[in-house]
Coordinates of C-alpha atoms in Angstrom, one line a residue:
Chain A
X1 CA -158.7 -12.7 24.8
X2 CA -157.0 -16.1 26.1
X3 CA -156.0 -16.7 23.1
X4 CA -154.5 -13.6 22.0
X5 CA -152.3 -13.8 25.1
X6 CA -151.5 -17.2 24.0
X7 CA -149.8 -16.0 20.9
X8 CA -148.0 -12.8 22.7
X9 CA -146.3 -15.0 25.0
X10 CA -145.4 -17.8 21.8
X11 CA -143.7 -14.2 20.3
X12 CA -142.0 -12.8 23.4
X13 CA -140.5 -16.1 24.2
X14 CA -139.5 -16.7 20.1
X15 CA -137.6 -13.0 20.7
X16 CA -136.0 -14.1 24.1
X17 CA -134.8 -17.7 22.3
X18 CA -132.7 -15.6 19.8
X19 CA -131.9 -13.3 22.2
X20 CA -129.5 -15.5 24.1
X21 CA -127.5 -16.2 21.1
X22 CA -125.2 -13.5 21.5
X23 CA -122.3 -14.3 20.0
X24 CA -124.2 -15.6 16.6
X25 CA -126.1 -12.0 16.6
X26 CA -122.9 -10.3 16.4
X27 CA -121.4 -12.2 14.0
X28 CA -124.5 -11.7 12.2
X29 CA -123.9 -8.2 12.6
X30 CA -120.5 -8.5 11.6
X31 CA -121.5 -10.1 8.0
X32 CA -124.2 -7.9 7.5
X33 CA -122.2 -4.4 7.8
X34 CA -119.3 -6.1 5.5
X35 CA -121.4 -7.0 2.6
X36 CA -123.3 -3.5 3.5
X37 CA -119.7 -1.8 2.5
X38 CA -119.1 -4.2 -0.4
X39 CA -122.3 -3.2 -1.9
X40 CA -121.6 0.3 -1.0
X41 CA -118.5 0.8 -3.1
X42 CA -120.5 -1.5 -5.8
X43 CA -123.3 1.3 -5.9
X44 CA -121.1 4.7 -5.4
X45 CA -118.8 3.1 -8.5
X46 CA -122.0 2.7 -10.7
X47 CA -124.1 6.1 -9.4
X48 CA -120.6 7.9 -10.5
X49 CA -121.2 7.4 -13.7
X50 CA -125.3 6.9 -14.5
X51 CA -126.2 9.4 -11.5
X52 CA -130.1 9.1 -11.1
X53 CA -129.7 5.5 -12.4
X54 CA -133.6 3.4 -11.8
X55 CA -134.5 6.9 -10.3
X56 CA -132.8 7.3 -7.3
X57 CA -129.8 9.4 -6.8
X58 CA -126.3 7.9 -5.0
X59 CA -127.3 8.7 -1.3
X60 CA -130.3 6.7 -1.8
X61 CA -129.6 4.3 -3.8
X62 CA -126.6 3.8 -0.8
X63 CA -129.9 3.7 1.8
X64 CA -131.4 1.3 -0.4
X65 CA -128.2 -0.8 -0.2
X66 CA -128.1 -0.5 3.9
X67 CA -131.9 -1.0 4.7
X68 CA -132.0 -4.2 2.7
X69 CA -128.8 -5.6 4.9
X70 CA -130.7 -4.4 8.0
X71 CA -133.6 -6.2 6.5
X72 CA -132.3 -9.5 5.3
X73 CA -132.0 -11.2 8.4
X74 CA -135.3 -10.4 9.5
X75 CA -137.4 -11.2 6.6
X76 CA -135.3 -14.6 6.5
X77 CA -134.4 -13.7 2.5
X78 CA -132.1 -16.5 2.6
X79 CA -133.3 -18.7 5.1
X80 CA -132.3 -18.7 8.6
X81 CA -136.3 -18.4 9.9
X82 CA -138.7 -21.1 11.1
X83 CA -138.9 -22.7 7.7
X84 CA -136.4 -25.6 8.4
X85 CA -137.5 -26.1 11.9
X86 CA -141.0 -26.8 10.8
X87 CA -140.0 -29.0 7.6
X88 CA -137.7 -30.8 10.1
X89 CA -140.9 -31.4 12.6
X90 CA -143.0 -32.4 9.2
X91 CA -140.4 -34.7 8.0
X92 CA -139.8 -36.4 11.5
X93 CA -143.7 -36.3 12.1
X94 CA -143.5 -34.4 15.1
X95 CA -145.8 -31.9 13.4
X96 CA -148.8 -34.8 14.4
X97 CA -148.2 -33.0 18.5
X98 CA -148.3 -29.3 17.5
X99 CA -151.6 -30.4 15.4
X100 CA -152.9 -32.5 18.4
X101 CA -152.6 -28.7 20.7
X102 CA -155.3 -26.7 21.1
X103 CA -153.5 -24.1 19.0
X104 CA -153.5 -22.8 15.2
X105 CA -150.6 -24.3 13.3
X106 CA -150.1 -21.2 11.2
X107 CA -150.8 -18.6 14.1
X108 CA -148.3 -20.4 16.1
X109 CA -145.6 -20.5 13.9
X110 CA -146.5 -16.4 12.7
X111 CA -146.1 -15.7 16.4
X112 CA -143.4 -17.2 16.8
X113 CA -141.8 -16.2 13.2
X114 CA -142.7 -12.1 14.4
X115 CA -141.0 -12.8 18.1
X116 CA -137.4 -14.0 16.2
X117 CA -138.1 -11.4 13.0
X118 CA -138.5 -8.5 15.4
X119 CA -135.2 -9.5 17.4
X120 CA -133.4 -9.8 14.1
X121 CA -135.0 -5.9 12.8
X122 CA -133.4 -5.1 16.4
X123 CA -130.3 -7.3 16.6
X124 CA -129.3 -7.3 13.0
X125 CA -130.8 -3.8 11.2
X126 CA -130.3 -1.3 13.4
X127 CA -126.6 -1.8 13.8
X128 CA -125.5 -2.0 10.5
X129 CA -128.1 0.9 9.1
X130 CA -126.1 2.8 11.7
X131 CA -122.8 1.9 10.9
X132 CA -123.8 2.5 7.0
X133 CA -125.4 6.0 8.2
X134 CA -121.9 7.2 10.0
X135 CA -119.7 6.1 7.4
X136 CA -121.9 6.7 3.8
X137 CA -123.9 9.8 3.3
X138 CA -127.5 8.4 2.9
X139 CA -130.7 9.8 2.4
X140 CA -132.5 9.2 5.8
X141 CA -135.9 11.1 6.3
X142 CA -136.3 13.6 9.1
X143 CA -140.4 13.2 8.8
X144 CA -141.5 11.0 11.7
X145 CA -144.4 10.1 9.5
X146 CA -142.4 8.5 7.0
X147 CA -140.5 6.7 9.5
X148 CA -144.4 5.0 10.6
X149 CA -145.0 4.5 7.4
X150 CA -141.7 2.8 7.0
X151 CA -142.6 0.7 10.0
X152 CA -146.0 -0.3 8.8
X153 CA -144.0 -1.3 5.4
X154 CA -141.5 -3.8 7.3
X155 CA -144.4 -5.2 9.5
X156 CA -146.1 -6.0 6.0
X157 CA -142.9 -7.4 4.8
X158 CA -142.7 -9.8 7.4
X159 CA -145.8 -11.0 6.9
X160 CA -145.5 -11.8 3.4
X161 CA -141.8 -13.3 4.4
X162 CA -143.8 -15.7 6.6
X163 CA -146.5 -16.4 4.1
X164 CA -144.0 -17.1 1.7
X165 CA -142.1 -19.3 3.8
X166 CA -144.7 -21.0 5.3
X167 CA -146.1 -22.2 1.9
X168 CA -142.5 -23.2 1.5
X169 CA -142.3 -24.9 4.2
X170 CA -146.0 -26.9 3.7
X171 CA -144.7 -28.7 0.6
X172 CA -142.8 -30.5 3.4
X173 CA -145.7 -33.0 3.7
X174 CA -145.5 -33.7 0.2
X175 CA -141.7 -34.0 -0.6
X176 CA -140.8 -35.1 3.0
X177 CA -137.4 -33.4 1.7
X178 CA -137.1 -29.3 1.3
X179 CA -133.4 -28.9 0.7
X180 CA -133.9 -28.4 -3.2
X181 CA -136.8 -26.1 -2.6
X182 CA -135.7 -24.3 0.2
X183 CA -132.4 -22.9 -2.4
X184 CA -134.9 -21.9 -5.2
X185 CA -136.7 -20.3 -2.9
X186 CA -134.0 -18.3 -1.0
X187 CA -132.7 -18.0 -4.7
X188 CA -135.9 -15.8 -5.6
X189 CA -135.9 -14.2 -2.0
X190 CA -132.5 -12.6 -3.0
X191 CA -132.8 -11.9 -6.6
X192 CA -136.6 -10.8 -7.1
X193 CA -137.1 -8.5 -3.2
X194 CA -134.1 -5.9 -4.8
X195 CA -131.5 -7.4 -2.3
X196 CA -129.0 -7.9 -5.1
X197 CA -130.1 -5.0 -7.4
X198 CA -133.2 -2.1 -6.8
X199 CA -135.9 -3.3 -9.1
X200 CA -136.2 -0.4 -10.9
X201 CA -132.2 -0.7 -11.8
X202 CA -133.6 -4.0 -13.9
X203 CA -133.9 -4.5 -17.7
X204 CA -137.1 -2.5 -18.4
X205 CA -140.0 -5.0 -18.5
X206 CA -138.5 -7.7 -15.9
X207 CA -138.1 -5.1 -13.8
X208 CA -141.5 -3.8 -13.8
X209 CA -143.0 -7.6 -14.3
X210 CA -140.8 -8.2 -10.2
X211 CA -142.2 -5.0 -8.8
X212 CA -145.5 -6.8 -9.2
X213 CA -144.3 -9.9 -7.7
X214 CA -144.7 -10.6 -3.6
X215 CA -141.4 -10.4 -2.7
X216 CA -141.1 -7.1 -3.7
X217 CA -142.8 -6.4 -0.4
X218 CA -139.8 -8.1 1.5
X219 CA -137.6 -4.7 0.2
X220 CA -138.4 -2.5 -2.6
X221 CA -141.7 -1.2 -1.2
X222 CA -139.8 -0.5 2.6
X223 CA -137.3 1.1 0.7
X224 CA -139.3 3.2 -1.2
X225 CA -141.5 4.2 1.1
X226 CA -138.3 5.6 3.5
X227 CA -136.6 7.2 0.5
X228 CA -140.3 8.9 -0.3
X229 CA -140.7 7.9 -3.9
X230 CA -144.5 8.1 -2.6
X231 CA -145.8 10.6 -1.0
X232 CA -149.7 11.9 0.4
X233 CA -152.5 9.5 -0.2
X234 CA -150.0 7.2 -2.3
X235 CA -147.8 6.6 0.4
X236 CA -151.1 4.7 1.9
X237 CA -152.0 3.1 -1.7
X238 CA -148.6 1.7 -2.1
X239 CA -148.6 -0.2 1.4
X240 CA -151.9 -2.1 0.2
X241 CA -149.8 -4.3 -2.5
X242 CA -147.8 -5.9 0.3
X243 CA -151.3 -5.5 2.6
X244 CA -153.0 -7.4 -0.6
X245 CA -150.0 -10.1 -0.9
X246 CA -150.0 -10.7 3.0
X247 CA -153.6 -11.6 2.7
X248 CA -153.8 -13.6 -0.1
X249 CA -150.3 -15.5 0.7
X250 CA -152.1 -16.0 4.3
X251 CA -155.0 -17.5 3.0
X252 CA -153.5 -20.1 0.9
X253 CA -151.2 -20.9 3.1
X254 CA -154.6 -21.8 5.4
X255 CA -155.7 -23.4 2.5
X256 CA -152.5 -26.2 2.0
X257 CA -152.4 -26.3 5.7
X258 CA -156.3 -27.7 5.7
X259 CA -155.6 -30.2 2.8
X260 CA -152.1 -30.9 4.5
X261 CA -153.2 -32.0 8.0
X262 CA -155.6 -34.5 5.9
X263 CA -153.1 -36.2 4.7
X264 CA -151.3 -36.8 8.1
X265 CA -151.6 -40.5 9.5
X266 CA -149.9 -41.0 12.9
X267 CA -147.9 -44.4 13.0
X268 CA -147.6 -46.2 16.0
X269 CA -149.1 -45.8 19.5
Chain B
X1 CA -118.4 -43.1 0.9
X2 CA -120.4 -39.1 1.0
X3 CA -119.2 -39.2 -2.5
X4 CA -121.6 -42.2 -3.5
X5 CA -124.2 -41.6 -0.7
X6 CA -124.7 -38.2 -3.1
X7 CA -125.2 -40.2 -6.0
X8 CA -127.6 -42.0 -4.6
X9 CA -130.4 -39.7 -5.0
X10 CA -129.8 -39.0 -8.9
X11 CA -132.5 -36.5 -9.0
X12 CA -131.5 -34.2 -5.8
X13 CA -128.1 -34.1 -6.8
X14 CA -128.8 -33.0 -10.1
X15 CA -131.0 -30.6 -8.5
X16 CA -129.0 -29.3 -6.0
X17 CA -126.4 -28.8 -8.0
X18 CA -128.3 -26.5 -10.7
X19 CA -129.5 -24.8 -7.5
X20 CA -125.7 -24.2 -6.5
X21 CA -124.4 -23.1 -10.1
X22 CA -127.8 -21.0 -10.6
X23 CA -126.9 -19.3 -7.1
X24 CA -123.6 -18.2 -8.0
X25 CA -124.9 -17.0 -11.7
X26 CA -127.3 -14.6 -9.5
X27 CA -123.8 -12.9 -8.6
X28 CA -123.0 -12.8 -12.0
X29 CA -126.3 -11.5 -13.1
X30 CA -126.1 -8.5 -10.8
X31 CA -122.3 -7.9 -13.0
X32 CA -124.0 -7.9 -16.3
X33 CA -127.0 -5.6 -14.7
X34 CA -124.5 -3.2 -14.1
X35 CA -123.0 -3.2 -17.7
X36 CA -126.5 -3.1 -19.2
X37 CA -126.4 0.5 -18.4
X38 CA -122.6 1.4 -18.3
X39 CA -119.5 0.4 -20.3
X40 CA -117.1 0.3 -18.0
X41 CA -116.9 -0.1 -14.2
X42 CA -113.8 1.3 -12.4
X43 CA -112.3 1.4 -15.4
X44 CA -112.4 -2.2 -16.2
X45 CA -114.6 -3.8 -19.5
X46 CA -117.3 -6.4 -18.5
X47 CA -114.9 -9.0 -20.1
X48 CA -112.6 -8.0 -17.5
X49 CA -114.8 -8.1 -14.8
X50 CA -116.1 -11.3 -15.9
X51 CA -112.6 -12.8 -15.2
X52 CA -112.5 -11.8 -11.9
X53 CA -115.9 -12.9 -11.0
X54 CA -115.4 -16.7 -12.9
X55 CA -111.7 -16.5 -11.2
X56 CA -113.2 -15.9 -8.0
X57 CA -115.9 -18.1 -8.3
X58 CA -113.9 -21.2 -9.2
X59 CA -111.3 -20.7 -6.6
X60 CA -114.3 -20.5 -3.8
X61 CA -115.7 -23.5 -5.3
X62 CA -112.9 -25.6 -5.2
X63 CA -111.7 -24.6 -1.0
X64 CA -115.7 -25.2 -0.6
X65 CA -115.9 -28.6 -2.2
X66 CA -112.9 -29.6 -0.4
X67 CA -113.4 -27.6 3.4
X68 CA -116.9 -26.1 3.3
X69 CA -118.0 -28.0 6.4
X70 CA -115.2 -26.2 8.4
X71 CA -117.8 -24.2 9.3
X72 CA -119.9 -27.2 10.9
X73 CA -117.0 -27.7 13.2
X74 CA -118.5 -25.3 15.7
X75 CA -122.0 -27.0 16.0
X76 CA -119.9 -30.3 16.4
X77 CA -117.5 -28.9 19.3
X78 CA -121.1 -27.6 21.0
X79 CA -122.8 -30.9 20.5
X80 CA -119.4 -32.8 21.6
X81 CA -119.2 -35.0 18.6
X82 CA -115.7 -33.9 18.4
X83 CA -115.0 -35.9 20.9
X84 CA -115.8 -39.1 19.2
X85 CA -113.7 -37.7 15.8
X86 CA -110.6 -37.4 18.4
X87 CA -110.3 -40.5 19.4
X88 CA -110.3 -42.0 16.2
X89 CA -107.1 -43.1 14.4
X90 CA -107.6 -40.4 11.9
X91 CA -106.7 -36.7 12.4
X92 CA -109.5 -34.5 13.1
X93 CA -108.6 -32.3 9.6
X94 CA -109.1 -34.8 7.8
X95 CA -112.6 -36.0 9.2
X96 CA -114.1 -32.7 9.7
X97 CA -113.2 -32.0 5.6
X98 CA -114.4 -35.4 4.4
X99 CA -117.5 -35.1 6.8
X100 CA -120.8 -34.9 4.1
X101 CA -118.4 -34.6 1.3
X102 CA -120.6 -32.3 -1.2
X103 CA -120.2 -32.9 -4.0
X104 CA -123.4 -30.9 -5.7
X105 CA -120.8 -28.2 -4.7
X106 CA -119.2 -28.7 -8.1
X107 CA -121.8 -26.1 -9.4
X108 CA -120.3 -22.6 -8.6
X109 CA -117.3 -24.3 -10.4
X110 CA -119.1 -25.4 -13.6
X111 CA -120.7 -21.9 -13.4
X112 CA -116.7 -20.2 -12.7
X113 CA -115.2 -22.4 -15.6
X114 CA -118.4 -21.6 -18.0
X115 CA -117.8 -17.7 -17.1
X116 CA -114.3 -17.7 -17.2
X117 CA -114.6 -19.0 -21.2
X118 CA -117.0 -16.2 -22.2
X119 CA -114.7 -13.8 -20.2
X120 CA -111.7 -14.7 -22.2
X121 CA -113.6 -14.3 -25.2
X122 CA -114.6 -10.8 -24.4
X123 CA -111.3 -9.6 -23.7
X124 CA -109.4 -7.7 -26.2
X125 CA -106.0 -9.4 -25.8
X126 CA -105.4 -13.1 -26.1
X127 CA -103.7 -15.1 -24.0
X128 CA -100.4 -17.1 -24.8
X129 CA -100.2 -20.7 -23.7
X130 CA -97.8 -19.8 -20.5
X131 CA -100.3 -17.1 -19.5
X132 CA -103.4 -20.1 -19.6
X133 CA -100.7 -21.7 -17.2
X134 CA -100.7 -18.6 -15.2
X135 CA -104.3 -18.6 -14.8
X136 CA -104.8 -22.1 -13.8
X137 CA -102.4 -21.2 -11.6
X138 CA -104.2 -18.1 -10.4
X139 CA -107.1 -20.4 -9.6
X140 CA -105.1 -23.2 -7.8
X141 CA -103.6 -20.0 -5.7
X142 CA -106.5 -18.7 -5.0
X143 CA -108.5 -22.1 -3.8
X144 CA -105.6 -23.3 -1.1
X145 CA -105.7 -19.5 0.2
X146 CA -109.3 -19.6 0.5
X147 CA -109.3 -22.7 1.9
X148 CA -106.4 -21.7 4.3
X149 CA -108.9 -18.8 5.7
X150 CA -112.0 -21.3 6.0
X151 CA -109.7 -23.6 7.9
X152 CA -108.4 -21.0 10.4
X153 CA -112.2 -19.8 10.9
X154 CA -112.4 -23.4 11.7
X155 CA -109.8 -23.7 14.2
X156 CA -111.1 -20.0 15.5
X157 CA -113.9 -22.1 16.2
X158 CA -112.1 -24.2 18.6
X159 CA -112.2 -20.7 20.9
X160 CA -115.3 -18.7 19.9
X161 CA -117.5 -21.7 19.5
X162 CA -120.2 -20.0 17.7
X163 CA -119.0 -17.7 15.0
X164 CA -119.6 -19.4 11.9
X165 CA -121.0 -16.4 10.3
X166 CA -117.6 -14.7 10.7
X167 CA -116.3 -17.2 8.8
X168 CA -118.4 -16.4 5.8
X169 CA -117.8 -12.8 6.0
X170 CA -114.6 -13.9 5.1
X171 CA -115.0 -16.7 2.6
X172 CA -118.5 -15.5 1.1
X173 CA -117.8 -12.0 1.3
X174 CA -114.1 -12.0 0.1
X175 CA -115.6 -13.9 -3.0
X176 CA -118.3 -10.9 -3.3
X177 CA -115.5 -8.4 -3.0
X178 CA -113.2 -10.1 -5.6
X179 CA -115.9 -10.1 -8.1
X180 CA -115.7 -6.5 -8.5
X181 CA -112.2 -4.7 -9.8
X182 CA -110.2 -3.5 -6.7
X183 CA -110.5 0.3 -8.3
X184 CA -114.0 0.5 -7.0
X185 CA -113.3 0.3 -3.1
X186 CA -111.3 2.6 -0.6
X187 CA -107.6 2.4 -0.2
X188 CA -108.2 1.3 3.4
X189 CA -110.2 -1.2 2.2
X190 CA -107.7 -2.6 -0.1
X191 CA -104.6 -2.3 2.2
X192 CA -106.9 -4.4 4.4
X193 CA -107.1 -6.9 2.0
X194 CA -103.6 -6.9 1.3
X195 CA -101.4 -6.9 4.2
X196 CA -104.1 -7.9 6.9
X197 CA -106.6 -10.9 5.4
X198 CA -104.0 -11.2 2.0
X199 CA -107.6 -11.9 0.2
X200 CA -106.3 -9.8 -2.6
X201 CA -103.5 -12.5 -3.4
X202 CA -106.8 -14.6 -4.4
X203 CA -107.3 -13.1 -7.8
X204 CA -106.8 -9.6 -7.6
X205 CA -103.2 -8.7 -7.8
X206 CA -101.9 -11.5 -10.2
X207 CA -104.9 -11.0 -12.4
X208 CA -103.5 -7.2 -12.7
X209 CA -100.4 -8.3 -14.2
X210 CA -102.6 -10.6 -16.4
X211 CA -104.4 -7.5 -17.7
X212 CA -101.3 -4.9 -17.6
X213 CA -103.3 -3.1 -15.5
X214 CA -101.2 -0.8 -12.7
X215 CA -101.3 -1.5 -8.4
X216 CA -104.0 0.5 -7.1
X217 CA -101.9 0.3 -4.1
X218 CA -98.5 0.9 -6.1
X219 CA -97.0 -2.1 -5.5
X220 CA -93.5 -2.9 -6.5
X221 CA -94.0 -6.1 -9.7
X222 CA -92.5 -8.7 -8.2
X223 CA -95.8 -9.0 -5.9
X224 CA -97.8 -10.1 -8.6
X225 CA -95.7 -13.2 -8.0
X226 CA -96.8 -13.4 -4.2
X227 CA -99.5 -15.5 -4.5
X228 CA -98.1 -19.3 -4.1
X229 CA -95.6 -17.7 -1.4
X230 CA -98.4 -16.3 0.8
X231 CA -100.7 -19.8 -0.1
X232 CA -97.8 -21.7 1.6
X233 CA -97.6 -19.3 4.8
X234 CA -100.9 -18.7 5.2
X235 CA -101.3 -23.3 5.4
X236 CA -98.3 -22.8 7.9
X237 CA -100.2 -20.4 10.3
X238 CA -103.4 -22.8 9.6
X239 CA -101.6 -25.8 11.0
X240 CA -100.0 -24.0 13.8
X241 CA -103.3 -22.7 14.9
X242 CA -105.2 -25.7 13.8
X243 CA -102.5 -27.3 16.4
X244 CA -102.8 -25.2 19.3
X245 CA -106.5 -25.1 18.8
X246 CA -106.6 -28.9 19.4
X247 CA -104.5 -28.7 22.2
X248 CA -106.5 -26.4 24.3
X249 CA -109.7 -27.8 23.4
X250 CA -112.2 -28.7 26.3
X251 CA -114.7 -30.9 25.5
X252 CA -118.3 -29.7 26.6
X253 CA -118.9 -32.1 29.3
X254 CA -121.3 -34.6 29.8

């Protein structure tokens, strides 16, 4: 129970931290609802002429467009998460003080990755998935079931997006540097969630081979469940890829984060 | 001295580097997505569309090899380092541009140029020798006016403080926009582009009259000639601000 309260409060004070950056979050804001437009245009040009293109029709593929903007930010796509911060604390050693607590490494840093993600799905989604909403026609769903599956979807995304970045960020205590890393990872973020492109919109077989691939949890399995590609019992069934993912991505991170803290010798006294 | 301190580390550079020119051929990947399952976009050929993008692409990557950390200036006015670059016999322009020099940057341009040669072979027409001239010209254009509008986000800075990401709305998302032919987006959107934040000078309107292609907006010809004319005001109103921003700067205390 302690414990559990331990990790609500590492959340709720994550969430307050990027709360008071104000000015950042609507400049954030700002970025996200321009490249939501450019994409916009982007998509109505190519739906025009291949309407139904990967299976979606041009008021969804447009959602698809304006929920992965809303989601970029908070599944930290293309950085912008706790990855640095806890590469810089690795690479400066002050990682050997958040072992020495009495605390989790990885449950810290998820609590604290969920606090700053949920701010960002509040701060950085819901603005521009409005704007895009008022502007675009788009293909929201009416069924307040969809919209909890939706929800259960992002959670899972957010999980994986930690996972992923956590793993990421472990390598740390190998290379000491994660710059060249980091980019090939935000580079795979982008290209293989759907952020650029829908999945389904890809050459045949590299499309279906990145639909099998974790980051597809970060956007085209959100997506698709809101634009109900699934629906019944396989609305369920397709959440447990990401749930799988999450699990799996989880556990090795535990397992890197076991050999990792072996290797850690603290200098000086 | 950022220029050898890069070189020092062989092996990150290199591998920064790839990482920068495989970034930008993402973009580009998206482009030929598109074309795998249509022939023409807006009414422009993928050859055509490739020359915007490379065009784009190498103009960005020359204003960001030369002023990308404009956008650092902000974190530096909040943790008062600017105050150590003003009193320094040096203007503060120049510092804040040669500060961590870059140069694994050079790969969106290696990507731009590599495009840009496939592009030309994909288009119908060739090009004479003046019109080559033309689109170095284009490019050259293209980098001082992006560079202009990374600078004034810069000296914005000076005032806001904390608005870097407007910045790349700007820089990173003008690129985005040029990549794509100006038929595709709104006329709003375009006369935005024009007369407000002249992004379209970049690439868009000169590379028109490089294609015979007609104004979306109906512009009278001689425009297509704009584009050194609004590089040159748009460095004017940079400095001015640039000026003024320095002027009422406050340090942060302490």
């Amino acid at each position: 129970m302690r414990t559990s309260g331990l990790y609500r409060a590492v959340a709720g004070s994550s969430f307050r931290r990027y709360a008071t950056y104000r000015v950042a979050t609507a400049a954030g804001v700002f970025t996200n609802t321009i490249f939501g437009f450019f994409m916009s245009y982007t998509f109505i040009a190519l739906w025009d002429q291949r309407p139904d293109l990967g299976g979606y029709d041009q008021a969804q593929a447009l959602t698809f467009a304006w929920v992965g903007q809303g989601l970029l930010a908070a599944t930290a796509v293309i950085g912008g998460g706790f990855r640095e911060e806890l590469q810089e604390r690795i690479r400066t050693g002050e990682v050997s003080i958040d072992l020495y607590r009495p605390v989790d490494l990885q449950m810290w840093w998820l609590s604290a990755d969920l606090g700053r993600a949920v701010f960002h799905l509040l701060g950085r989604g819901v603005v521009p998935l409005a704007v895009g909403a008022l502007v675009f026609e788009l293909a929201l769903p009416t069924d307040p079931l969809r919209w909890l599956l939706f929800c259960c979807a992002v959670l899972l995304a957010l999980l994986v997006s930690f996972a992923i970045n956590f793993l990421v960020a472990l390598v740390a205590f190998w290379l000491l540097d994660g710059n060249g890393l980091n980019m090939v990872s935000n580079l795979l973020g982008m290209f293989c969630s759907g952020m650029v492109m829908p999945l389904t919109v890809f050459p045949e077989q590299l499309g279906t081979f990145l639909q099998w691939l974790p980051w597809a949890a970060l956007l085209q399995v959100p997506a698709d469940v809101l634009l109900g590609r699934y629906s019944g019992a396989g609305a369920f069934a397709v959440l447990l890829f990401p749930l799988v993912w999450a699990v799996v991505l989880l556990l090795l991170g535990r397992a890197v984060q076991a050999a990792a803290t072996r290797r850690v010798v603290v200098q000086g006294g | 001295m950022w220029f050898r301190s890069t070189l020092a580390y062989r092996a990150s550079f290199l591998l920064t580097t790839l990482g920068h020119a495989a970034s930008s051929a993402l973009e580009f990947a998206g482009i030929l997505i598109i074309f795998s399952h249509v022939d023409q976009l807006g009414g422009f050929s993928v050859g055509e569309v490739a020359l915007m993008y490379a065009t784009a692409s190498c103009s960005l990557g020359l204003a960001d090899l030369f002023l990308g950390n404009m956008d650092q200036l902000g974190a530096r006015i909040r943790d008062g380092s600017v105050d150590t670059m003003l009193i320094r016999p040096v203007p503060l322009f120049a510092q804040v541009a040669a500060d961590r020099f870059v140069l694994r940057r050079v790969g969106r341009i290696i990507q731009g140029v590599l495009v840009l040669g496939w592009a030309i072979s994909r288009l119908d027409t060739t090009f004479s020798p003046l019109e080559y001239v033309l689109l170095a010209g284009v490019i050259g254009c293209g980098a001082v006016i992006f560079g202009a509008l990374w600078a004034l986000g810069g000296a914005f800075q000076f005032w806001a403080q904390d608005a870097a990401q407007v910045q790349n709305a700007v820089t990173y998302g003008g690129n985005r926009l040029l990549q794509y032919p100006p038929t595709i987006y709104g006329t709003e959107l375009l006369r935005g582009v024009t007369y407000l934040v002249p992004l379209a000078f970049v690439n868009w309107i000169p590379l028109l009259r490089l294609l015979d292609r007609e104004s979306p907006l109906g512009l009278p010809g001689w425009v297509d000639f704009l584009s050194p004319l609004v590089a040159v005001a748009l460095c004017v109103l940079t400095a001015v601000v640039w000026r003024v921003g320095i002027r009422t700067y406050r340090s942060t205390g302490s």
